[in-house]
mmCIF file of C-alpha atoms in Angstrom:
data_model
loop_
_atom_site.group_PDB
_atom_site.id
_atom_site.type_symbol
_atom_site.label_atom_id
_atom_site.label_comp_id
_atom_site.label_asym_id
_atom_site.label_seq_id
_atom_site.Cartn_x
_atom_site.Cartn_y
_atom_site.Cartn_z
ATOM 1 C CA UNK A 79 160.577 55.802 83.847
ATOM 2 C CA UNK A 80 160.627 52.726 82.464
ATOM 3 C CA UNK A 81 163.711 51.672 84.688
ATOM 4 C CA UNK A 82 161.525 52.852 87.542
ATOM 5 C CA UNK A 83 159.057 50.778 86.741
ATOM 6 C CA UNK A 84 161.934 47.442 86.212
ATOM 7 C CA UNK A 85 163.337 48.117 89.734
ATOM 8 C CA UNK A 86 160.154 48.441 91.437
ATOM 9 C CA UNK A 87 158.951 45.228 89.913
ATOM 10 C CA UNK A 88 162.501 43.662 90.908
ATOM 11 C CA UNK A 89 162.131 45.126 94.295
ATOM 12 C CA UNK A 90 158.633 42.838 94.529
ATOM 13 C CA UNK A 91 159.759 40.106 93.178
ATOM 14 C CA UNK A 92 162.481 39.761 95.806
ATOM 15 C CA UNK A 93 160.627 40.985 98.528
ATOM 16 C CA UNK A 94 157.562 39.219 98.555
ATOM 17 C CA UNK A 95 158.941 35.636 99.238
ATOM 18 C CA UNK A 96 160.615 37.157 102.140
ATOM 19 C CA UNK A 97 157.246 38.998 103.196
ATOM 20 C CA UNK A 98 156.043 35.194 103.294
ATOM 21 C CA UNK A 99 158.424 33.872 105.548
ATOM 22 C CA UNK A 100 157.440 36.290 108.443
ATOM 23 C CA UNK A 101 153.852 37.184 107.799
ATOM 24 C CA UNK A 102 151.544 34.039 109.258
ATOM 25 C CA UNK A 103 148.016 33.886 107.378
ATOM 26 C CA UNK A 104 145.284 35.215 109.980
ATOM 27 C CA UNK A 105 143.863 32.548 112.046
ATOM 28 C CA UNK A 106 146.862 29.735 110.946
ATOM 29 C CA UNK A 107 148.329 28.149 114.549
ATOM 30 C CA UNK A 108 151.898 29.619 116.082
ATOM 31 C CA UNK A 109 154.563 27.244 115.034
ATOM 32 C CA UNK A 110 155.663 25.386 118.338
ATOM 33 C CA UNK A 111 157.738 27.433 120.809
ATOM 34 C CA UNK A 112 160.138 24.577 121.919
ATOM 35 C CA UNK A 113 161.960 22.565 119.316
ATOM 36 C CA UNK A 114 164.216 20.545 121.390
ATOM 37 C CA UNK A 115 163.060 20.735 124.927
ATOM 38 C CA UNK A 116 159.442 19.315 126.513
ATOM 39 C CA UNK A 117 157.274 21.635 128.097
ATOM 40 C CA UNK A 118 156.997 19.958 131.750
ATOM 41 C CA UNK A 119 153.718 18.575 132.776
ATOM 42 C CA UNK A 120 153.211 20.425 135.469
ATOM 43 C CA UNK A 121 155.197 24.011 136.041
ATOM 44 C CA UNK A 122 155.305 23.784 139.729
ATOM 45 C CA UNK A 123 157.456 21.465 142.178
ATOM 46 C CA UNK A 124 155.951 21.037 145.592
ATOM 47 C CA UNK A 125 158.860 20.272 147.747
ATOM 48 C CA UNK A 126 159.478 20.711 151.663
ATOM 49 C CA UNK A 127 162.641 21.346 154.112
ATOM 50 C CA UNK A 128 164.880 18.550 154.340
ATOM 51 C CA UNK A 129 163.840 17.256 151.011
ATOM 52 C CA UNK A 130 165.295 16.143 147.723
ATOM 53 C CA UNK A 131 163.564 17.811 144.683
ATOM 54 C CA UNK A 132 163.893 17.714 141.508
ATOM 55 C CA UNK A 133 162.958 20.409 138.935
ATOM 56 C CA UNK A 134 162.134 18.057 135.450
ATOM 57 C CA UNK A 135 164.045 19.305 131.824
ATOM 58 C CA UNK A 136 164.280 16.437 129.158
ATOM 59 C CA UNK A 137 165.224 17.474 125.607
ATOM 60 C CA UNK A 138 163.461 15.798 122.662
ATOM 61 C CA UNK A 139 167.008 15.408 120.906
ATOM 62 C CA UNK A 140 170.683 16.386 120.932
ATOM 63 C CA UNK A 141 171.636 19.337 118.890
ATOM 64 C CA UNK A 142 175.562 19.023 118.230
ATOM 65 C CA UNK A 143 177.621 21.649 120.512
ATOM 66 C CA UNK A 144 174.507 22.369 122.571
ATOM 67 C CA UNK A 145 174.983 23.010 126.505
ATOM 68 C CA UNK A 146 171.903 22.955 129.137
ATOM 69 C CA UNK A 147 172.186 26.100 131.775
ATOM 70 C CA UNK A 148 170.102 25.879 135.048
ATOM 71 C CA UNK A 149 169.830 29.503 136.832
ATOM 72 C CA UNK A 150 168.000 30.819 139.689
ATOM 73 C CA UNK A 151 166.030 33.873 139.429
ATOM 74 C CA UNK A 152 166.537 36.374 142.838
ATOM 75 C CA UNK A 153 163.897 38.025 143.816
ATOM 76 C CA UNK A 154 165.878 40.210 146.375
ATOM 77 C CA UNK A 155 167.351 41.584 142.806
ATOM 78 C CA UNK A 156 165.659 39.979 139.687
ATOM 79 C CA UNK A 157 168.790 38.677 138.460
ATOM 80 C CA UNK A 158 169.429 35.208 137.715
ATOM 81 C CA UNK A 159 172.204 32.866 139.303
ATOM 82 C CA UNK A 160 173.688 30.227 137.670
ATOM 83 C CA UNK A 161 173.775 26.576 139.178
ATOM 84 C CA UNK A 162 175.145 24.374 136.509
ATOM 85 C CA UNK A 163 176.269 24.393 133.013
ATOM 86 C CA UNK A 164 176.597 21.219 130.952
ATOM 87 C CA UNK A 165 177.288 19.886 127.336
ATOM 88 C CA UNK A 166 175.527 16.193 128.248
ATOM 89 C CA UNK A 167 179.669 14.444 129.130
ATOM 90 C CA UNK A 168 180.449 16.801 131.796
ATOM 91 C CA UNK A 169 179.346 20.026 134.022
ATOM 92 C CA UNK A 170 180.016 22.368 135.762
ATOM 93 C CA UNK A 171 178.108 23.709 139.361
ATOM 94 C CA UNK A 172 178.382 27.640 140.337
ATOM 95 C CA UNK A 173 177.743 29.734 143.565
ATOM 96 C CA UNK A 174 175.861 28.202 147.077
ATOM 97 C CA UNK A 175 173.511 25.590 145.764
ATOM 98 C CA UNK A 176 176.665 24.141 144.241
ATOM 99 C CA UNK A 177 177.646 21.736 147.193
ATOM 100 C CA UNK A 178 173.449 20.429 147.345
ATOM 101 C CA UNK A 179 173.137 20.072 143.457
ATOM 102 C CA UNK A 180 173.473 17.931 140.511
ATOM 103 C CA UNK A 181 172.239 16.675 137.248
ATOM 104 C CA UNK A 182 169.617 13.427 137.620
ATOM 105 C CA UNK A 183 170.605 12.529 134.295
ATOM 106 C CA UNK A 184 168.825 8.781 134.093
ATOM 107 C CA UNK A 185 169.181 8.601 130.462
ATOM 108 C CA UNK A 186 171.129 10.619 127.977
ATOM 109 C CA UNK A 187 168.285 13.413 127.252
ATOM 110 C CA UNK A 188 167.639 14.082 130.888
ATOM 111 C CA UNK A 189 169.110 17.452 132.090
ATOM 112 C CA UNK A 190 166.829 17.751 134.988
ATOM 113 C CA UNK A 191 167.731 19.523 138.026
ATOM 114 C CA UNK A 192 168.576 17.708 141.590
ATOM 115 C CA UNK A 193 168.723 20.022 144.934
ATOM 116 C CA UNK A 194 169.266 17.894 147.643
ATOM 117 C CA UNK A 195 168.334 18.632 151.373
ATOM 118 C CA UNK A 196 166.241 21.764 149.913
ATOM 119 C CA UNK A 197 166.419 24.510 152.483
ATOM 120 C CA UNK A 198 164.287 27.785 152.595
ATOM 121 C CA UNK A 199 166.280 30.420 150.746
ATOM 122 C CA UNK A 200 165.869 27.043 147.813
ATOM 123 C CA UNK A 201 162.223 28.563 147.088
ATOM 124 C CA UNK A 202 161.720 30.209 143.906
ATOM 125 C CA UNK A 203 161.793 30.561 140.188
ATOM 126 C CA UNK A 204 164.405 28.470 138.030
ATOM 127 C CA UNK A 205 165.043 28.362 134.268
ATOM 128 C CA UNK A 206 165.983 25.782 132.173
ATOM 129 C CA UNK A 207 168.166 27.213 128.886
ATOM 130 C CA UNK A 208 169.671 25.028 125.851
ATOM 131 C CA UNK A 209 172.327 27.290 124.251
ATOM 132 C CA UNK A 210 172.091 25.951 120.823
ATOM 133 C CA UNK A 211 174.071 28.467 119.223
ATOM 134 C CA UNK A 212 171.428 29.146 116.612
ATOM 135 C CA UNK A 213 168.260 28.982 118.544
ATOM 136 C CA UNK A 214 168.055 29.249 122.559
ATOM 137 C CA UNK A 215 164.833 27.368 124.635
ATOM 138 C CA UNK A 216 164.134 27.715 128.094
ATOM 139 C CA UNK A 217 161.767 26.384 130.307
ATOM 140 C CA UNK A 218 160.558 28.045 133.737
ATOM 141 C CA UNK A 219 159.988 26.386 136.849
ATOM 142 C CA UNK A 220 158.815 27.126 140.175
ATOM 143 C CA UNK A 221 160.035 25.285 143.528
ATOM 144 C CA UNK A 222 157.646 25.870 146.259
ATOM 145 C CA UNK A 223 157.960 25.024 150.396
ATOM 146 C CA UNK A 224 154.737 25.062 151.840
ATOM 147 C CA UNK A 225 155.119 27.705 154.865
ATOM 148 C CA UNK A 226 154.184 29.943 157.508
ATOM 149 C CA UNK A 227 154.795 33.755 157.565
ATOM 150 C CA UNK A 228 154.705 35.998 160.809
ATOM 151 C CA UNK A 229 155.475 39.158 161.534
ATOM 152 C CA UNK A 230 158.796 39.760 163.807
ATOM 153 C CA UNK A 231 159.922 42.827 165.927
ATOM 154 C CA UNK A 232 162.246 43.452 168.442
ATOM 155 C CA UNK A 233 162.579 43.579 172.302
ATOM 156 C CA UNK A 234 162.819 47.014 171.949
ATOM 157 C CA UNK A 235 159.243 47.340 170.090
ATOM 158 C CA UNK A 236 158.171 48.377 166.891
ATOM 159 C CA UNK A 237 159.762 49.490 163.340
ATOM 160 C CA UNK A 238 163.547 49.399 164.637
ATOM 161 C CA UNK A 239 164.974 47.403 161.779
ATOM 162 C CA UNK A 240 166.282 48.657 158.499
ATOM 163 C CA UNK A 241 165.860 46.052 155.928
ATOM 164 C CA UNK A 242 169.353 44.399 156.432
ATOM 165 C CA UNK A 243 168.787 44.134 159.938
ATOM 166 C CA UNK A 244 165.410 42.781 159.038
ATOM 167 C CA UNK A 245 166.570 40.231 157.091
ATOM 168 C CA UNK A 246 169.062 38.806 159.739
ATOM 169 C CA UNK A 247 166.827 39.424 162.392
ATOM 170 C CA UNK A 248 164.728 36.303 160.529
ATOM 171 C CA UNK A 249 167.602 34.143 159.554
ATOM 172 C CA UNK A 250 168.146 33.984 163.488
ATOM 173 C CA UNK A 251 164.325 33.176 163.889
ATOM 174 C CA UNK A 252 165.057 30.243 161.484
ATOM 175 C CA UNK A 253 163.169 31.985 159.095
ATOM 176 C CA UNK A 254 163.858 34.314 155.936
ATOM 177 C CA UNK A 255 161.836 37.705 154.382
ATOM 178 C CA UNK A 256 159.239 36.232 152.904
ATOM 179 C CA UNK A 257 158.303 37.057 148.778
ATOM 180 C CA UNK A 258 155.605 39.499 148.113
ATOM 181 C CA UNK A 259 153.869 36.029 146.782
ATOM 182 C CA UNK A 260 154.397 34.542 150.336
ATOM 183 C CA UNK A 261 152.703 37.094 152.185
ATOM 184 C CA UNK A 262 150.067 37.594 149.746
ATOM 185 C CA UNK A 263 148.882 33.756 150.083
ATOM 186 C CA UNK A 264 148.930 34.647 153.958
ATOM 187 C CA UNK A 265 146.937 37.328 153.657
ATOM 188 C CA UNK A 266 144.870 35.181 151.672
ATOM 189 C CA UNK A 267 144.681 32.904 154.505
ATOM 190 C CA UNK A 268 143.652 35.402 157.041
ATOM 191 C CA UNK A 269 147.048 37.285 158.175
ATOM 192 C CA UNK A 270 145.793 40.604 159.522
ATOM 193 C CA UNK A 271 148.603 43.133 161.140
ATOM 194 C CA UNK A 272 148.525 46.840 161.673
ATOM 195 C CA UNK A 273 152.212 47.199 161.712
ATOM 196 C CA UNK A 274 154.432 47.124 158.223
ATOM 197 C CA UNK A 275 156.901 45.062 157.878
ATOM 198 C CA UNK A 276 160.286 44.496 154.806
ATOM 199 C CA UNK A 277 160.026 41.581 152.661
ATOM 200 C CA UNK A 278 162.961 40.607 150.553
ATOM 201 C CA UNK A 279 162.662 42.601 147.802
ATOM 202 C CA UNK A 280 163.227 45.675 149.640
ATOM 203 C CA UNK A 281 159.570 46.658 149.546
ATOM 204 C CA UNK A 282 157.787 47.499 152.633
ATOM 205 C CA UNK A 283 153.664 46.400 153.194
ATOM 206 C CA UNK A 284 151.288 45.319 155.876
ATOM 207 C CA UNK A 285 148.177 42.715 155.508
ATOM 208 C CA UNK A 286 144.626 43.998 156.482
ATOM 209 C CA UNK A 287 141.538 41.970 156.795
ATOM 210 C CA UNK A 288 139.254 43.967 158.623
ATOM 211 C CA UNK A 289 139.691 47.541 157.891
ATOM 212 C CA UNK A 290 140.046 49.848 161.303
ATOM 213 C CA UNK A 291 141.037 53.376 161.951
ATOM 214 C CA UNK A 292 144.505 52.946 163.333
ATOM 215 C CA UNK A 293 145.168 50.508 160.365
ATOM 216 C CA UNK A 294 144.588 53.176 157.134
ATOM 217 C CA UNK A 295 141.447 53.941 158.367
ATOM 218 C CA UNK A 296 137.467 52.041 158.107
ATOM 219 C CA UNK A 297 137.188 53.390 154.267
ATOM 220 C CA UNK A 298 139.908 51.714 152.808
ATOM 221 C CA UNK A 299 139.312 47.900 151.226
ATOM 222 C CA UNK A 300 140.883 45.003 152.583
ATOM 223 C CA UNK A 301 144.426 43.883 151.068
ATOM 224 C CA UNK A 302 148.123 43.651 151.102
ATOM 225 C CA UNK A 303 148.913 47.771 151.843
ATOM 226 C CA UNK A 304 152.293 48.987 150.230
ATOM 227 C CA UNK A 305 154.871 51.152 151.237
ATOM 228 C CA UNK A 306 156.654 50.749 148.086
ATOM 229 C CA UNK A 307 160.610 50.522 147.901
ATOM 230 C CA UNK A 308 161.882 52.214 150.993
ATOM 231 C CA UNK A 309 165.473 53.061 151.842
ATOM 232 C CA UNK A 310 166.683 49.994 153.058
ATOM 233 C CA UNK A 311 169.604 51.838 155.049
ATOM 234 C CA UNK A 312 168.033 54.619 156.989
ATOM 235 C CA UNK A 313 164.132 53.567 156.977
ATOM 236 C CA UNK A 314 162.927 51.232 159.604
ATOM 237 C CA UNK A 315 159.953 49.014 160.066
ATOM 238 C CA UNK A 316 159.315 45.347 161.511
ATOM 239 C CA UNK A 317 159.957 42.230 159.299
ATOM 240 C CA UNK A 318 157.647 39.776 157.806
ATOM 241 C CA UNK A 319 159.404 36.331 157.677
ATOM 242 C CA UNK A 320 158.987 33.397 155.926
ATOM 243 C CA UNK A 321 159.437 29.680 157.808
ATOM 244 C CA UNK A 322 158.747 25.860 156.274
ATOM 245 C CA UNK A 323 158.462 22.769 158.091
ATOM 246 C CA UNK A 324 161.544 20.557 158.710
ATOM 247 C CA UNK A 325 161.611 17.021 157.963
ATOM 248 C CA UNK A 326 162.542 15.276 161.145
ATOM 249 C CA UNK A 327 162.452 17.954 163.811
ATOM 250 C CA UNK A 328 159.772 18.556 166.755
ATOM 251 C CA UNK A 329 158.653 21.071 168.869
ATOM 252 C CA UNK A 330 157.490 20.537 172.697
ATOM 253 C CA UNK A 331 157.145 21.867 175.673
ATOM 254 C CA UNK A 332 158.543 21.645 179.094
ATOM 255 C CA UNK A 333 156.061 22.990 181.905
ATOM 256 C CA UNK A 334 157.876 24.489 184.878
ATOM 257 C CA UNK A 335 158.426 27.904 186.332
ATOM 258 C CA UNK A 336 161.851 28.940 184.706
ATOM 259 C CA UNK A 337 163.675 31.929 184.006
ATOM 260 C CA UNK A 338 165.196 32.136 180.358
ATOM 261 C CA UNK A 339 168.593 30.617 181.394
ATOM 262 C CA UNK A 340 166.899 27.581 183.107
ATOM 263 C CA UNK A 341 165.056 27.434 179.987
ATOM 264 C CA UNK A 342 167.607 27.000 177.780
ATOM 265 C CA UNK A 343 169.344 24.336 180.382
ATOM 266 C CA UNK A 344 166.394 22.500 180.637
ATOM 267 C CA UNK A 345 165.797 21.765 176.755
ATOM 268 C CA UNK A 346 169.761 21.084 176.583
ATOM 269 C CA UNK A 347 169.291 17.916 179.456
ATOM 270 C CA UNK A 348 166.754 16.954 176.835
ATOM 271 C CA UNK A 349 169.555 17.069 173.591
ATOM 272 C CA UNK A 350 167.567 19.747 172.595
ATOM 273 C CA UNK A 351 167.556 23.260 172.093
ATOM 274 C CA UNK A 352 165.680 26.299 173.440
ATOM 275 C CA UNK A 353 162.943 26.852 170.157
ATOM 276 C CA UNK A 354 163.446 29.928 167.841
ATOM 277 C CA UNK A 355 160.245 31.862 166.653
ATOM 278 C CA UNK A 356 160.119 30.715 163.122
ATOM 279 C CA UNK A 357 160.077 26.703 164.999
ATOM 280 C CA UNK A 358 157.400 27.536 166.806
ATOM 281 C CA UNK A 359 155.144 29.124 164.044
ATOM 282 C CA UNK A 360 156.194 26.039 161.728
ATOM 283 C CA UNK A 361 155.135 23.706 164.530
ATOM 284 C CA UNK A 362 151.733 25.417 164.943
ATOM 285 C CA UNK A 363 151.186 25.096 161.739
ATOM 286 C CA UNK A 364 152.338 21.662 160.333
ATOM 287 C CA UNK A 365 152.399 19.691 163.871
ATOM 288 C CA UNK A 366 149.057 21.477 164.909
ATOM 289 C CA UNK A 367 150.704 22.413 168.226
ATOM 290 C CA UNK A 368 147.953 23.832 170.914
ATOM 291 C CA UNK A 369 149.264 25.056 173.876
ATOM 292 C CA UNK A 370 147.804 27.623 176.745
ATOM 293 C CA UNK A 371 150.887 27.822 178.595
ATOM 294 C CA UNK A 372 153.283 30.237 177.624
ATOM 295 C CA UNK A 373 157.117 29.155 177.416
ATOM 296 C CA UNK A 374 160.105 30.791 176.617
ATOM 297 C CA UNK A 375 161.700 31.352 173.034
ATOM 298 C CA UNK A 376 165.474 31.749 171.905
ATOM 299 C CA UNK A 377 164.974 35.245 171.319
ATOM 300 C CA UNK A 378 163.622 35.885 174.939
ATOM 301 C CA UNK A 379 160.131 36.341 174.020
ATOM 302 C CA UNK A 380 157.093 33.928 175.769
ATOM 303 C CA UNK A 381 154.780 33.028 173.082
ATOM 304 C CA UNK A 382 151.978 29.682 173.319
ATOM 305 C CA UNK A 383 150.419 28.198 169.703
ATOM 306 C CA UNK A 384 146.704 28.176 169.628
ATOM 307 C CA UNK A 385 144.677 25.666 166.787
ATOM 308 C CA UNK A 386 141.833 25.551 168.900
ATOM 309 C CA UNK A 387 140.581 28.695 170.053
ATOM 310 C CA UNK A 388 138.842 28.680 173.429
ATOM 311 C CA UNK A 389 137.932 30.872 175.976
ATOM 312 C CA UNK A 390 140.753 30.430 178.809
ATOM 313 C CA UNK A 391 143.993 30.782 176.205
ATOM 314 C CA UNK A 392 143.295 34.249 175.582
ATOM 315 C CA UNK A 393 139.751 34.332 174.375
ATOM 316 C CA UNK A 394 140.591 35.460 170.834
ATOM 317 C CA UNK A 395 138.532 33.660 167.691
ATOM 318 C CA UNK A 396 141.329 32.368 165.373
ATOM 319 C CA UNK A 397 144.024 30.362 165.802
ATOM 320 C CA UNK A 398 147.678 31.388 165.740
ATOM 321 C CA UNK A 399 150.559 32.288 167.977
ATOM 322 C CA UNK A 400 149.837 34.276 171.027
ATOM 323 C CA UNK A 401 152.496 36.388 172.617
ATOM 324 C CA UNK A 402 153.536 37.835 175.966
ATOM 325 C CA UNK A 403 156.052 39.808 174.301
ATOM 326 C CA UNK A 404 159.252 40.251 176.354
ATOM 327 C CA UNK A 405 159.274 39.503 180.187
ATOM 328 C CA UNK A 406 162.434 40.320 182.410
ATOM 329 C CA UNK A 407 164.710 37.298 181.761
ATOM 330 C CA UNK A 408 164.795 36.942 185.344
ATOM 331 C CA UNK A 409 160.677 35.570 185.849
ATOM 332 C CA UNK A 410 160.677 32.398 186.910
ATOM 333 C CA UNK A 411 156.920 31.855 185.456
ATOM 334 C CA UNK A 412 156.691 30.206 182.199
ATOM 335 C CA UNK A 413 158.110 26.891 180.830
ATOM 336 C CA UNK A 414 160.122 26.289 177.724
ATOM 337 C CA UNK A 415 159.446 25.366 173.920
ATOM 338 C CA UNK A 416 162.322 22.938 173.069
ATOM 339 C CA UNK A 417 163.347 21.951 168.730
ATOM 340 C CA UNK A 418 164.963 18.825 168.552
ATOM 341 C CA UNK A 419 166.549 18.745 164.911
ATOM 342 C CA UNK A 420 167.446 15.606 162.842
#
């Protein structure tokens, strides 16, 4: 018994210092999450096409043997890519981004990230991570293009793409899926389609701002409507893509009555090309381009960009991009929207 008694009061005396170390008094503050690396003033880098950004992680000190990782987060998987590993004297760039990225580096504890001539597929979450051996940090940040997302569909009408075809059917509009984040903030801004659409994470949804019987019916609140995962092999609906302005690059129009090859010739005697969808929608939005005539597109579509609404270019309330949808090649009735590039 009275060894019992010995062990047990052992037992506390060992065991309470060590209780101390991991229990915190109630009410006593966190101890500070980052030892080594600054929490960035602001979390967010606002950034656009054609740009040079860069994403801001500065260490406080230099652990010895310590090495800086930058990844990207995916969100067509959730995984995370890595861009660059370095131990402060040299580095080391991985996967796509690696041609467009380096360290700034404009003193010895700057690690931040450089992504020169940012394009869209750029947008997204990154994460800062000191590998310390002992102790790991990170810091998260996000890279944002200010954009425009529009729903796409075929000549051949609605819900023929599976989500692959989807996704290249916007890379030819100069566009990509957009996030669930993207189209959410368009919603927010008064995107209102009947039709779903893939976004990049596989997912499948369609934005409703006044509710109506063919769209889920009167009953149902306004919102972002979900599909949920779909099979992204055999199901099909439209696309919702994702487009930023360039830097450097217009959109105009030629007036004439062309068919869709004259179309194309005409913007080429101008050095410029025939204008894809996503060009359009990003010149309607950043360039305020208002138009009533309709003109030709890459894709063979005639579509005109309304900011002013009025009575005579189609009567409807709100601004955005009208469409004739897909006339015979062959009309010689509409002019041309031309890109010129930098």
């Amino acid at each position: 018994m009275h060894r019992l008694l010995l062990l047990g009061s052992l037992w506390l005396l060992v065991a309470l210092p060590a209780l101390s170390i991991f229990q915190r008094p109630t009410g006593s503050p966190a101890p500070p999450r980052l030892q080594y690396l600054l929490e960035p003033l602001h979390a967010t880098v606002h950034t656009q096409r054609g740009a040079t950004a860069t994403l801001p992680c500065v260490l406080r000190a230099l652990p010895r043997n310590y090495r800086v990782k930058w990844s990207k987060v995916e969100p067509a998987n959730y995984r995370e890519s890595v861009i660059i590993i370095t131990n402060g004297l040299y580095h080391k760039n991985y996967g796509p981004l690696s041609p467009r990225v380096r360290l700034r580096h404009s003193h010895r504890y700057d690690a931040s990230l450089t992504i020169t001539d940012v394009a869209l597929e750029d947008e997204g979450r990154y994460r800062c991570q000191l590998v310390n051996g002992l102790e790991d940090e990170s810091v998260s940040l996000m890279l944002h293009l200010e954009g425009v997302v529009f729903p796409y569909q075929p000549s051949n009408g609605r819900y023929k793409f599976n989500y692959h075809e989807a996704k290249r059917a916007c890379e030819q509009q100069d566009s990509r899926l957009a996030t669930y984040q993207q189209l959410y903030k368009a919603w927010t801004e008064g995107l209102d389609w009947c039709n779903a659409g893939w976004i990049l994470d596989g997912t499948v949804h369609y934005p409703i701002i006044n509710s109506r019987e063919p769209c889920g019916g009167r009953l149902l609140l306004p919102g972002v409507r979900t599909y949920g995962a779909r099979d992204k092999q055999k199901d099909r609906f439209d696309a919702f893509c994702f487009t930023s302005a360039l830097q450097g690059s217009q959109v105009y129009f030629i007036r004439g009555h062309l068919n869709f090859k004259e179309a194309g010739q005409a913007c080429r005697n101008h050095g410029a090309a025939i204008a894809k969808v996503g060009q359009l929608y990003s010149a309607w939005k950043f360039s305020q381009l208002d138009r009533c005539d309709g003109g030709w597109l890459a894709d063979g579509s005639v579509r005109y960009p309304i900011t002013t609404p009025r009575e005579r270019c189609g009567g409807l309330p709100d601004p955005g991009v009208r469409s004739f949808g897909f006339p015979s090649k062959e009309m010689r009735t509409y002019g041309t929207y031309c890109f010129a590039g930098k």
